[in-house]
């Protein structure tokens, strides 16, 4: 077996860049930090590609199965012979796939940002944070055990906080970064509880042991513990809560749209292609345990994913901020991936949903990063995020126009673009395992095509606005990533994914199911047709339609008031009936008790401090008086 120990350098290079830029970036011209960070990611991406080529195409499956290899592993903290926290690198199909996704998107963002962030105050700080995020995400996907993953999971949260709040003088950006951090911390508490329950039951943190078919998690005979579910099931549900928070699943979704306050390249890197898929990766990493030992937990994953997919798509239809449309689109597509895992079995064709989820994760990374970077080029040209300030841009920005159109067609699932192949597999898996979730996924396919072409026509067609400055194409350093990702969006669907990434590591043949493919393309074309009629040219149809379904339109426009609901629960319930009584108890009982102790000590000290006056006469009088009293007491006792 070839030695993969060099893969340790893939996360360590971005870490070195973070330290280098963070500590010395202020000493050089800002652009030097950008070049240094980009060079570091280029090397990391090169090593990732080498790893993928060797693992999948040179060495290939061993005895019909892709192996799980611990390339590097060292014990950090040991509790028992089997329960210990290791630090290392785990190589298997999904970790290698994620290496390619993370380094590719991150490299494109690094290149793009050389143009987009040029002249920004804090340019070096931005590249330091990008490198920190890349290190954290790479460490997460290469983790050999669930506690190592949790460590990097929290580092990803810190990186996200720093990047979303990059414009720290902007109140809305600061509020968005705090909101993302707090919401995901609540979810991560569930993740930590799940880890503790799982490790207590199985006496291990190790992924290889946890996902082994003869390991303790699958062979566990632990009986029902609460509401008819086993300890393993509950622990995996709690772990999924952590994944749901990071992947912005309902009802922990409220942080993602506001996270668009960060620079647009951040949106492409963190909130489109890499960070938000961490939850999907978490479930996939433990998939044998979910599918075999805790199918009820897997059903939770499927239904939460399906509902989130529909919920976010309905909201995306009415938003006017182009980055928020893409944010809700991301939620919807991540929901697709979760739903696909939820309808998957384990092994061979039963694992179609698992393969489809990972396939869609891969293709989505390319076309969604393209959409966000394209949105950045548009915002860079017109200095606004709102579609109401855009129109007719295809004449001014031809490269951005054609690449954005490719991305829209891809996410809509039009063949032969990559989104068609991965979405088709998801719908096929859902059809054969859960007709309800298939119906949701099928409907979402039509909604996705509609809202993406609503976005496309409002930006590039519609009314030609009178811009203050004539819009122009972005510089070459920004358009190259668009072209690269457009090519990836077109051709990544032709990868033989079922030969590389499967639930049990064994390749299988996947076939296009025409009973699914044809209707899914038809409903996508219907969605595109409606969007064309309503938005390609100025029309009163959208306003009339909104008026006819005024209640639903208003609810969708206001995101079903979930932010307001959270604020109401927080301020009117938690603060008023929990936090305020606790604060009263703290002030009037805890503080008062401590104050009473202090007052008692002070008062007693004041009363007796005269005994230490320093006057010799007083000490002599007390001494003589004490001796007399003791003598008299002694005489009295003897006389008795």
Coordinates of C-alpha atoms in Angstrom, one line a residue:
X1 CA 0.0 0.0 0.0
X2 CA 1.4 3.4 -1.0
X3 CA 2.3 5.7 1.9
X4 CA -0.1 8.6 2.3
X5 CA 1.7 10.3 5.2
X6 CA 2.4 13.3 3.0
X7 CA -1.3 14.2 3.2
X8 CA -0.5 15.7 6.6
X9 CA 0.9 18.7 4.8
X10 CA -2.4 19.4 3.1
X11 CA -3.9 21.0 6.2
X12 CA -0.6 22.1 7.7
X13 CA 0.3 24.4 4.7
X14 CA -2.8 26.6 5.2
X15 CA -2.0 26.7 8.9
X16 CA 1.5 27.9 8.1
X17 CA 0.1 30.5 5.8
X18 CA -2.3 31.7 8.6
X19 CA 0.5 32.1 11.0
X20 CA 2.8 33.7 8.5
X21 CA 0.3 36.2 7.2
X22 CA -1.3 36.8 10.6
X23 CA 2.1 37.6 12.2
X24 CA 4.0 39.3 9.4
X25 CA 1.3 40.5 6.9
X26 CA 1.4 44.0 8.2
X27 CA 5.1 44.3 7.4
X28 CA 4.7 43.9 3.6
X29 CA 2.4 45.3 0.9
X30 CA -1.1 43.8 1.3
X31 CA -0.9 42.0 -2.1
X32 CA 2.0 39.9 -0.8
X33 CA -0.3 38.3 1.7
X34 CA -2.7 37.5 -1.0
X35 CA 0.0 35.9 -3.2
X36 CA 1.3 33.9 -0.2
X37 CA -2.1 32.6 0.8
X38 CA -2.9 31.7 -2.8
X39 CA 0.5 29.9 -3.3
X40 CA -0.2 27.9 -0.1
X41 CA -3.6 26.8 -1.4
X42 CA -2.1 26.0 -4.8
X43 CA 0.3 23.5 -3.2
X44 CA -2.4 22.0 -1.0
X45 CA -4.7 21.6 -4.0
X46 CA -1.9 20.0 -6.0
X47 CA -1.3 17.5 -3.2
X48 CA -5.1 16.8 -3.0
X49 CA -5.3 16.1 -6.7
X50 CA -2.4 13.8 -6.5
X51 CA -4.0 12.0 -3.6
X52 CA -7.3 11.6 -5.5
X53 CA -5.7 10.3 -8.6
X54 CA -3.6 7.8 -6.7
X55 CA -6.4 6.6 -4.5
X56 CA -9.1 6.3 -7.1
X57 CA -7.3 5.6 -10.4
X58 CA -3.9 4.2 -9.7
X59 CA -4.3 2.0 -6.7
X60 CA -8.1 1.7 -7.0
X61 CA -10.3 -0.7 -4.9
X62 CA -8.5 -3.4 -3.0
X63 CA -10.3 -6.7 -3.0
X64 CA -13.3 -4.9 -4.5
X65 CA -13.5 -2.3 -1.8
X66 CA -11.9 1.1 -1.3
X67 CA -9.9 0.9 1.9
X68 CA -10.0 3.2 4.9
X69 CA -6.4 4.2 5.6
X70 CA -5.0 5.9 8.7
X71 CA -2.2 7.8 6.9
X72 CA -1.0 9.5 10.1
X73 CA -2.2 8.8 13.7
X74 CA -0.9 9.6 17.1
X75 CA -2.5 9.3 20.5
X76 CA -3.1 12.7 22.1
X77 CA -5.2 11.9 25.2
X78 CA -5.7 8.3 26.5
X79 CA -8.6 7.5 28.9
X80 CA -8.7 3.7 28.6
X81 CA -7.1 1.1 26.3
X82 CA -9.8 1.7 23.6
X83 CA -11.1 5.2 24.5
X84 CA -8.5 7.8 23.5
X85 CA -8.4 10.9 21.4
X86 CA -6.0 10.7 18.4
X87 CA -4.8 13.3 16.0
X88 CA -4.2 12.1 12.5
X89 CA -5.3 11.8 8.9
X90 CA -7.9 9.4 7.6
X91 CA -8.0 8.6 3.9
X92 CA -11.1 7.0 2.4
X93 CA -13.4 7.9 -0.6
X94 CA -15.4 10.7 1.1
X95 CA -12.3 12.3 2.7
X96 CA -10.4 12.3 -0.6
X97 CA -13.5 13.7 -2.4
X98 CA -13.8 16.5 0.2
X99 CA -10.1 17.3 -0.2
X100 CA -10.7 18.0 -3.9
X101 CA -13.8 20.1 -3.1
X102 CA -12.3 22.2 -0.4
X103 CA -9.0 22.9 -2.0
X104 CA -10.5 23.6 -5.5
X105 CA -13.1 26.1 -4.2
X106 CA -10.8 27.6 -1.7
X107 CA -8.1 28.2 -4.4
X108 CA -10.7 29.8 -6.8
X109 CA -11.8 32.1 -3.9
X110 CA -8.2 33.0 -3.1
X111 CA -7.6 33.9 -6.8
X112 CA -10.9 35.8 -7.1
X113 CA -10.3 37.8 -3.9
X114 CA -7.0 39.2 -5.3
X115 CA -9.3 41.3 -7.5
X116 CA -12.5 41.5 -5.5
X117 CA -10.8 42.6 -2.2
X118 CA -8.2 44.8 -3.8
X119 CA -7.8 48.0 -1.9
X120 CA -9.9 46.8 1.1
X121 CA -8.6 47.7 4.5
X122 CA -7.6 44.5 6.3
X123 CA -6.6 42.7 3.1
X124 CA -3.9 40.7 4.8
X125 CA -6.2 39.9 7.7
X126 CA -8.7 38.6 5.2
X127 CA -6.2 36.2 3.7
X128 CA -5.1 35.1 7.1
X129 CA -8.7 34.2 8.0
X130 CA -9.1 32.4 4.7
X131 CA -6.1 30.3 5.4
X132 CA -7.4 29.5 8.9
X133 CA -10.7 28.4 7.5
X134 CA -9.0 26.2 4.9
X135 CA -6.9 24.6 7.7
X136 CA -9.9 24.0 9.9
X137 CA -12.1 22.5 7.2
X138 CA -9.3 20.2 5.9
X139 CA -8.6 19.1 9.5
X140 CA -12.3 18.3 9.9
X141 CA -12.6 16.1 6.9
X142 CA -9.3 14.3 7.5
X143 CA -10.1 13.5 11.2
X144 CA -9.5 9.9 12.3
X145 CA -12.0 10.1 15.2
X146 CA -15.1 12.0 16.1
X147 CA -13.5 14.1 18.8
X148 CA -10.8 15.3 16.5
X149 CA -13.6 16.2 14.1
X150 CA -15.3 18.1 16.9
X151 CA -12.2 20.1 17.6
X152 CA -11.9 21.2 14.0
X153 CA -15.7 21.6 13.8
X154 CA -15.4 24.4 16.5
X155 CA -12.4 25.9 14.6
X156 CA -14.5 26.1 11.5
X157 CA -17.1 28.0 13.6
X158 CA -14.5 30.4 14.8
X159 CA -13.2 30.9 11.2
X160 CA -16.8 31.6 10.1
X161 CA -17.3 34.1 12.9
X162 CA -14.2 36.0 11.8
X163 CA -15.0 36.0 8.1
X164 CA -18.7 36.9 8.4
X165 CA -17.7 39.8 10.7
X166 CA -14.8 40.9 8.6
X167 CA -16.3 44.3 8.2
X168 CA -16.3 44.8 12.0
X169 CA -17.2 48.5 11.7
X170 CA -20.5 47.5 10.1
X171 CA -23.1 46.8 12.7
X172 CA -25.1 44.4 10.5
X173 CA -22.0 42.3 9.8
X174 CA -21.1 42.1 13.5
X175 CA -24.7 41.1 14.4
X176 CA -24.6 38.4 11.6
X177 CA -21.4 37.0 12.8
X178 CA -22.6 36.8 16.4
X179 CA -25.9 35.2 15.2
X180 CA -24.1 32.5 13.2
X181 CA -21.8 31.8 16.1
X182 CA -24.5 31.6 18.8
X183 CA -27.0 29.5 16.7
X184 CA -24.3 27.0 15.7
X185 CA -23.1 26.8 19.3
X186 CA -26.5 25.6 20.5
X187 CA -26.4 23.0 17.7
X188 CA -22.9 22.0 18.7
X189 CA -24.0 21.3 22.2
X190 CA -26.2 18.6 20.8
X191 CA -23.2 17.3 18.8
X192 CA -21.1 17.2 22.0
X193 CA -23.8 15.4 24.0
X194 CA -24.1 12.9 21.1
X195 CA -20.4 12.3 21.2
X196 CA -20.4 11.7 24.9
X197 CA -23.3 9.3 24.7
X198 CA -21.8 7.4 21.8
X199 CA -18.3 7.1 23.4
X200 CA -19.8 6.0 26.7
X201 CA -21.8 3.3 24.9
X202 CA -19.1 2.1 22.5
X203 CA -15.9 3.0 24.5
X204 CA -14.3 4.5 21.4
X205 CA -14.1 7.7 19.4
X206 CA -12.4 6.0 16.4
X207 CA -14.3 6.3 13.0
X208 CA -12.9 3.1 11.7
X209 CA -14.2 1.2 14.7
X210 CA -17.5 3.1 14.9
X211 CA -18.3 2.3 11.2
X212 CA -17.1 -1.3 11.2
X213 CA -19.7 -3.9 10.6
X214 CA -18.4 -5.9 13.5
X215 CA -17.7 -2.8 15.6
X216 CA -19.5 -2.0 18.9
X217 CA -21.9 0.5 17.5
X218 CA -23.5 -1.9 15.0
X219 CA -23.3 -5.0 17.1
X220 CA -24.6 -3.2 20.2
X221 CA -27.5 -4.8 22.0
X222 CA -28.4 -1.8 24.1
X223 CA -32.1 -1.8 24.7
X224 CA -34.6 1.0 24.6
X225 CA -33.7 3.9 26.8
X226 CA -36.2 6.7 26.2
X227 CA -39.4 6.9 24.1
X228 CA -38.6 3.5 22.6
X229 CA -35.3 4.5 21.1
X230 CA -31.9 3.0 22.0
X231 CA -28.9 4.9 23.3
X232 CA -27.2 4.6 19.9
X233 CA -30.2 6.1 18.1
X234 CA -30.5 9.0 20.5
X235 CA -26.7 9.7 20.3
X236 CA -26.8 9.8 16.5
X237 CA -29.9 12.1 16.6
X238 CA -27.9 14.5 18.9
X239 CA -24.9 14.3 16.6
X240 CA -27.2 15.1 13.6
X241 CA -28.4 18.2 15.5
X242 CA -24.8 19.4 15.3
X243 CA -24.8 18.7 11.6
X244 CA -28.2 20.4 11.1
X245 CA -26.8 23.6 12.8
X246 CA -23.7 23.7 10.6
X247 CA -25.7 22.9 7.5
X248 CA -28.5 25.4 8.3
X249 CA -31.2 22.8 8.4
X250 CA -34.7 23.8 9.7
X251 CA -35.2 25.1 12.4
X252 CA -31.5 26.1 12.9
X253 CA -31.4 27.8 9.5
X254 CA -31.8 31.4 10.6
X255 CA -28.1 32.3 10.6
X256 CA -27.2 31.5 7.0
X257 CA -29.1 34.3 5.1
X258 CA -27.6 36.9 7.5
X259 CA -24.2 35.5 7.0
X260 CA -24.3 37.1 3.5
X261 CA -23.1 40.3 5.3
X262 CA -19.5 39.0 4.9
X263 CA -17.5 39.6 1.7
X264 CA -19.0 37.7 -1.3
X265 CA -15.9 35.5 -1.7
X266 CA -16.6 34.3 1.9
X267 CA -20.2 33.4 0.9
X268 CA -18.8 31.3 -2.0
X269 CA -16.2 29.6 0.2
X270 CA -18.0 29.0 3.5
X271 CA -21.7 29.3 2.9
X272 CA -22.0 27.6 -0.5
X273 CA -19.5 24.9 -1.1
X274 CA -17.6 23.9 2.0
X275 CA -18.6 24.8 5.6
X276 CA -22.3 24.2 5.1
X277 CA -21.8 20.7 3.8
X278 CA -20.0 19.7 7.0
X279 CA -23.2 18.4 8.4
X280 CA -23.8 16.3 5.4
X281 CA -20.3 15.0 5.6
X282 CA -20.8 14.2 9.3
X283 CA -23.8 12.0 8.6
X284 CA -22.0 10.4 5.7
X285 CA -18.9 9.7 7.8
X286 CA -21.1 7.7 10.3
X287 CA -23.5 6.4 7.7
X288 CA -23.1 2.6 8.4
X289 CA -24.1 3.3 12.0
X290 CA -27.1 5.4 10.9
X291 CA -28.2 2.9 8.3
X292 CA -27.7 -0.3 10.2
X293 CA -27.8 0.5 14.0
X294 CA -30.2 3.5 14.0
X295 CA -32.6 3.6 11.0
X296 CA -35.0 5.8 13.0
X297 CA -32.2 8.5 13.3
X298 CA -31.7 8.2 9.5
X299 CA -35.5 8.8 9.0
X300 CA -35.1 12.0 11.1
X301 CA -32.3 13.1 8.8
X302 CA -34.4 12.4 5.7
X303 CA -37.5 14.2 6.7
X304 CA -35.6 17.2 8.1
X305 CA -33.7 17.4 4.9
X306 CA -36.8 17.1 2.7
X307 CA -38.8 19.8 4.6
X308 CA -35.8 22.2 4.7
X309 CA -35.4 21.7 0.9
X310 CA -39.0 22.7 0.3
X311 CA -39.2 25.4 2.9
X312 CA -36.0 27.2 1.6
X313 CA -37.1 27.0 -2.0
X314 CA -40.5 28.6 -1.2
X315 CA -38.6 31.5 0.5
X316 CA -36.1 31.9 -2.3
X317 CA -38.9 32.6 -4.8
X318 CA -39.6 36.1 -3.3
X319 CA -36.3 37.4 -2.2
X320 CA -34.8 40.4 -4.0
X321 CA -31.2 40.4 -2.6
X322 CA -29.3 38.2 -5.0
X323 CA -27.0 36.8 -2.3
X324 CA -30.0 35.9 -0.1
X325 CA -31.6 34.1 -3.0
X326 CA -28.5 32.0 -3.3
X327 CA -28.3 31.5 0.5
X328 CA -31.8 30.0 0.5
X329 CA -30.9 28.0 -2.6
X330 CA -28.0 26.6 -0.7
X331 CA -30.3 25.6 2.2
X332 CA -32.6 23.9 -0.3
X333 CA -29.8 22.0 -2.0
X334 CA -28.2 20.9 1.3
X335 CA -31.7 19.7 2.3
X336 CA -31.6 17.6 -0.9
X337 CA -28.4 16.0 0.2
X338 CA -29.7 15.2 3.7
X339 CA -32.9 13.8 2.2
X340 CA -30.8 11.6 -0.1
X341 CA -28.9 10.2 2.9
X342 CA -32.2 9.6 4.7
X343 CA -33.6 7.5 1.9
X344 CA -30.5 5.4 1.4
X345 CA -29.8 1.9 2.5
X346 CA -26.4 0.3 3.0
X347 CA -24.4 -1.5 0.3
X348 CA -24.7 -2.0 -3.5
X349 CA -27.7 -0.4 -5.1
X350 CA -29.4 0.0 -1.8
X351 CA -26.8 2.7 -1.1
X352 CA -27.9 4.8 -4.1
X353 CA -29.0 7.6 -1.9
X354 CA -25.7 7.8 -0.2
X355 CA -23.8 7.9 -3.5
X356 CA -26.2 10.5 -4.9
X357 CA -25.8 12.7 -1.8
X358 CA -22.1 12.8 -2.1
X359 CA -22.3 13.2 -5.9
X360 CA -24.6 16.2 -5.5
X361 CA -22.3 17.6 -2.8
X362 CA -19.5 17.5 -5.3
X363 CA -21.4 19.1 -8.2
X364 CA -23.1 21.6 -6.0
X365 CA -19.8 22.9 -4.7
X366 CA -18.8 23.8 -8.3
X367 CA -22.0 25.4 -9.6
X368 CA -22.9 27.2 -6.3
X369 CA -19.4 28.6 -5.9
X370 CA -19.8 29.8 -9.5
X371 CA -23.1 31.4 -8.7
X372 CA -21.7 33.3 -5.7
X373 CA -18.6 34.4 -7.4
X374 CA -20.7 35.5 -10.4
X375 CA -22.9 37.4 -7.9
X376 CA -19.8 39.1 -6.6
X377 CA -18.7 40.2 -10.1
X378 CA -22.2 41.7 -10.5
X379 CA -22.2 43.5 -7.2
X380 CA -18.7 44.7 -8.0
X381 CA -20.1 46.2 -11.2
X382 CA -23.3 47.8 -10.0
X383 CA -22.6 48.3 -6.3
X384 CA -25.8 46.9 -5.1
X385 CA -27.1 43.5 -4.0
X386 CA -30.8 44.0 -5.0
X387 CA -32.2 42.8 -8.2
X388 CA -34.4 45.9 -8.4
X389 CA -31.2 47.8 -9.2
X390 CA -30.1 45.5 -12.0
X391 CA -31.2 44.6 -15.5
X392 CA -29.8 44.2 -19.0
X393 CA -26.3 43.4 -17.7
X394 CA -25.7 40.7 -20.4
X395 CA -24.5 43.5 -22.7
X396 CA -22.0 44.8 -20.3
X397 CA -20.7 41.6 -18.7
X398 CA -20.7 38.8 -21.3
X399 CA -18.3 36.4 -19.5
X400 CA -20.2 36.7 -16.2
X401 CA -23.5 36.4 -18.1
X402 CA -22.6 33.1 -19.9
X403 CA -21.0 31.5 -16.8
X404 CA -24.0 32.5 -14.6
X405 CA -26.3 31.1 -17.2
X406 CA -24.4 27.8 -17.2
X407 CA -24.7 27.7 -13.4
X408 CA -28.4 28.4 -13.5
X409 CA -29.0 25.6 -16.0
X410 CA -26.9 23.3 -13.9
X411 CA -28.7 23.8 -10.7
X412 CA -32.0 23.6 -12.6
X413 CA -31.0 20.0 -13.6
X414 CA -30.8 20.5 -17.4
X415 CA -28.9 17.7 -19.1
X416 CA -26.1 17.1 -19.8
X417 CA -24.8 19.5 -17.1
X418 CA -23.6 18.1 -13.8
X419 CA -26.6 19.0 -11.7
X420 CA -28.9 16.9 -13.8
X421 CA -26.9 13.7 -13.1
X422 CA -26.6 14.1 -9.3
X423 CA -30.2 15.4 -8.8
X424 CA -31.5 12.6 -11.0
X425 CA -29.9 10.0 -8.7
X426 CA -31.3 11.6 -5.6
X427 CA -34.8 11.6 -7.0
X428 CA -34.4 7.9 -8.1
X429 CA -33.3 6.9 -4.6
X430 CA -36.2 8.8 -3.1
X431 CA -38.7 7.2 -5.5
X432 CA -37.7 3.7 -4.5
X433 CA -37.6 4.3 -0.8
X434 CA -40.0 7.1 0.2
X435 CA -42.6 8.4 -2.2
X436 CA -43.4 11.3 0.1
X437 CA -39.9 12.6 0.0
X438 CA -39.8 11.9 -3.7
X439 CA -42.8 14.2 -4.2
X440 CA -41.1 16.9 -2.2
X441 CA -37.9 16.6 -4.1
X442 CA -39.7 16.6 -7.4
X443 CA -41.6 19.8 -6.5
X444 CA -38.4 21.4 -5.3
X445 CA -36.8 20.7 -8.7
X446 CA -39.4 22.8 -10.4
X447 CA -39.2 25.6 -7.8
X448 CA -35.4 25.6 -8.1
X449 CA -35.5 26.1 -11.8
X450 CA -38.1 28.9 -11.4
X451 CA -36.3 31.0 -8.8
X452 CA -32.9 30.6 -10.4
X453 CA -34.2 31.9 -13.7
X454 CA -36.2 34.6 -12.0
X455 CA -32.8 35.7 -10.6
X456 CA -31.1 35.3 -14.0
X457 CA -33.6 37.3 -16.0
X458 CA -33.9 40.1 -13.4
X459 CA -30.1 40.5 -13.5
X460 CA -29.2 40.1 -17.2
X461 CA -32.5 40.8 -19.0
X462 CA -35.5 42.8 -17.8
X463 CA -35.3 46.6 -17.7
X464 CA -32.0 48.1 -18.7
X465 CA -31.3 50.4 -15.7
X466 CA -29.7 53.8 -15.9
X467 CA -26.5 53.0 -14.0
X468 CA -24.5 55.8 -12.4
X469 CA -21.4 54.2 -13.8
X470 CA -21.4 52.0 -16.9
X471 CA -21.0 48.4 -15.6
X472 CA -18.0 46.5 -16.9
X473 CA -16.7 43.0 -16.8
X474 CA -14.6 42.0 -13.8
X475 CA -10.8 41.8 -14.2
X476 CA -9.2 38.6 -15.5
X477 CA -8.1 37.5 -12.0
X478 CA -11.9 37.4 -11.2
X479 CA -13.2 36.0 -14.4
X480 CA -10.7 33.1 -14.6
X481 CA -12.3 31.4 -11.5
X482 CA -15.7 31.9 -13.2
X483 CA -14.5 30.1 -16.3
X484 CA -12.8 27.3 -14.4
X485 CA -15.9 26.6 -12.3
X486 CA -18.2 26.8 -15.3
X487 CA -16.1 24.1 -17.0
X488 CA -16.2 22.0 -13.7
X489 CA -20.0 22.5 -13.5
X490 CA -20.4 21.2 -17.1
X491 CA -18.1 18.2 -16.9
X492 CA -18.1 17.0 -13.2
X493 CA -21.3 15.1 -13.8
X494 CA -19.5 12.7 -16.1
X495 CA -17.3 11.4 -13.3
X496 CA -18.0 7.7 -12.6
X497 CA -19.1 8.5 -9.0
X498 CA -20.7 5.2 -8.2
X499 CA -17.3 3.6 -9.0
X500 CA -15.6 5.8 -6.4
X501 CA -17.9 6.9 -3.5
X502 CA -20.3 4.4 -2.1
X503 CA -21.9 3.5 1.2
X504 CA -19.8 0.4 1.7
X505 CA -16.7 1.3 -0.3
X506 CA -17.6 -1.2 -3.1
X507 CA -18.1 0.2 -6.6
X508 CA -21.4 -0.4 -8.4
X509 CA -23.0 0.5 -11.7
X510 CA -25.5 3.3 -11.6
X511 CA -28.0 3.8 -14.5
X512 CA -30.1 6.7 -15.5
X513 CA -33.7 6.0 -14.5
X514 CA -35.8 7.5 -17.4
X515 CA -39.0 7.3 -15.3
X516 CA -37.4 9.9 -13.1
X517 CA -35.1 11.7 -15.5
X518 CA -37.7 12.7 -18.1
X519 CA -40.3 14.1 -15.6
X520 CA -37.6 15.9 -13.6
X521 CA -36.3 17.6 -16.8
X522 CA -39.9 18.5 -17.8
X523 CA -40.7 20.1 -14.5
X524 CA -37.4 22.1 -14.6
X525 CA -38.3 23.3 -18.1
X526 CA -41.8 24.3 -16.9
X527 CA -40.2 26.3 -14.1
X528 CA -37.8 28.0 -16.5
X529 CA -40.7 28.7 -18.9
X530 CA -42.8 30.4 -16.2
X531 CA -39.8 32.5 -15.2
X532 CA -39.2 33.5 -18.8
X533 CA -42.8 34.6 -19.3
X534 CA -42.8 36.6 -16.0
X535 CA -39.3 38.1 -15.9
X536 CA -37.5 38.2 -19.3
X537 CA -39.4 41.3 -20.2
X538 CA -41.1 43.9 -18.0
X539 CA -44.5 42.4 -17.0
X540 CA -47.3 42.9 -14.6
X541 CA -47.8 39.2 -14.1
X542 CA -45.5 38.9 -11.0
X543 CA -47.4 41.7 -9.2
X544 CA -50.8 40.3 -10.1
X545 CA -49.7 36.8 -9.0
X546 CA -48.4 38.2 -5.7
X547 CA -51.6 40.0 -5.1
X548 CA -53.7 36.8 -5.8
X549 CA -51.7 34.9 -3.1
X550 CA -51.0 37.9 -0.9
X551 CA -50.8 35.9 2.4
X552 CA -48.3 33.3 1.1
X553 CA -46.3 35.9 -0.8
X554 CA -45.9 38.0 2.3
X555 CA -45.0 35.0 4.5
X556 CA -42.4 33.9 2.0
X557 CA -41.0 37.5 1.6
X558 CA -40.7 37.7 5.4
X559 CA -39.1 34.3 5.6
X560 CA -42.2 33.0 7.5
X561 CA -41.2 35.4 10.3
X562 CA -38.8 32.9 11.9
X563 CA -36.4 35.6 12.9
X564 CA -39.2 37.4 14.7
X565 CA -40.3 34.2 16.3
X566 CA -36.8 33.5 17.6
X567 CA -36.6 37.1 18.9
X568 CA -40.0 36.8 20.6
X569 CA -39.1 33.5 22.3
X570 CA -35.7 34.9 23.3
X571 CA -36.8 38.3 24.6
X572 CA -40.4 37.7 25.8
X573 CA -40.0 34.2 27.1
X574 CA -36.4 33.2 27.9
X575 CA -35.3 36.7 29.0
X576 CA -38.6 37.6 30.8
X577 CA -39.4 34.3 32.5
X578 CA -36.0 32.5 32.8
X579 CA -33.2 35.0 32.6
X580 CA -34.9 37.7 34.6
X581 CA -35.8 35.5 37.6
X582 CA -32.3 34.0 37.5
X583 CA -30.8 37.5 37.5
X584 CA -33.1 38.4 40.5
X585 CA -32.0 35.3 42.3
X586 CA -28.4 36.1 41.5
X587 CA -28.6 39.6 42.8
X588 CA -30.9 39.1 45.8
X589 CA -29.9 35.6 47.0
X590 CA -26.4 34.8 45.7
X591 CA -25.0 38.3 45.9
X592 CA -26.9 39.1 49.1
X593 CA -25.6 36.0 50.8
X594 CA -22.0 36.9 49.8
X595 CA -22.6 40.5 50.9
X596 CA -24.0 39.2 54.3
X597 CA -20.9 37.1 54.8
X598 CA -18.7 40.1 54.0
X599 CA -20.7 42.4 56.2
X600 CA -20.6 39.9 59.1
X601 CA -16.8 39.6 58.8
X602 CA -16.3 43.3 58.5
X603 CA -18.6 44.1 61.5
X604 CA -16.9 41.5 63.7
X605 CA -13.5 42.7 62.7
X606 CA -14.4 46.3 63.7
X607 CA -15.7 45.0 67.1
X608 CA -12.6 43.1 68.0
X609 CA -9.9 45.1 66.2
X610 CA -9.3 47.0 69.4
X611 CA -7.6 43.9 70.9
X612 CA -4.7 44.5 68.5
X613 CA -4.2 48.2 69.5
X614 CA -0.4 48.0 70.0
X615 CA -0.6 49.5 73.5
X616 CA 1.6 47.6 76.0
X617 CA -0.5 48.7 79.0
X618 CA -3.6 47.2 77.5
X619 CA -1.9 43.9 76.7
X620 CA -0.6 43.8 80.3
X621 CA -4.0 44.4 81.7
X622 CA -5.6 41.7 79.6
X623 CA -2.8 39.3 80.5
X624 CA -3.1 39.9 84.2
X625 CA -6.9 39.9 84.1
X626 CA -6.9 36.6 82.3
X627 CA -4.4 35.1 84.8
X628 CA -6.5 36.2 87.7
X629 CA -9.7 34.8 86.2
X630 CA -8.0 31.4 85.5
X631 CA -6.6 31.3 89.0
X632 CA -10.0 32.0 90.5
X633 CA -11.6 29.4 88.3
X634 CA -9.0 26.9 89.3
X635 CA -9.5 27.6 93.0
X636 CA -13.2 27.3 92.6
X637 CA -13.0 24.0 90.8
X638 CA -10.7 22.5 93.5
X639 CA -12.9 23.7 96.3
X640 CA -15.7 21.7 94.8

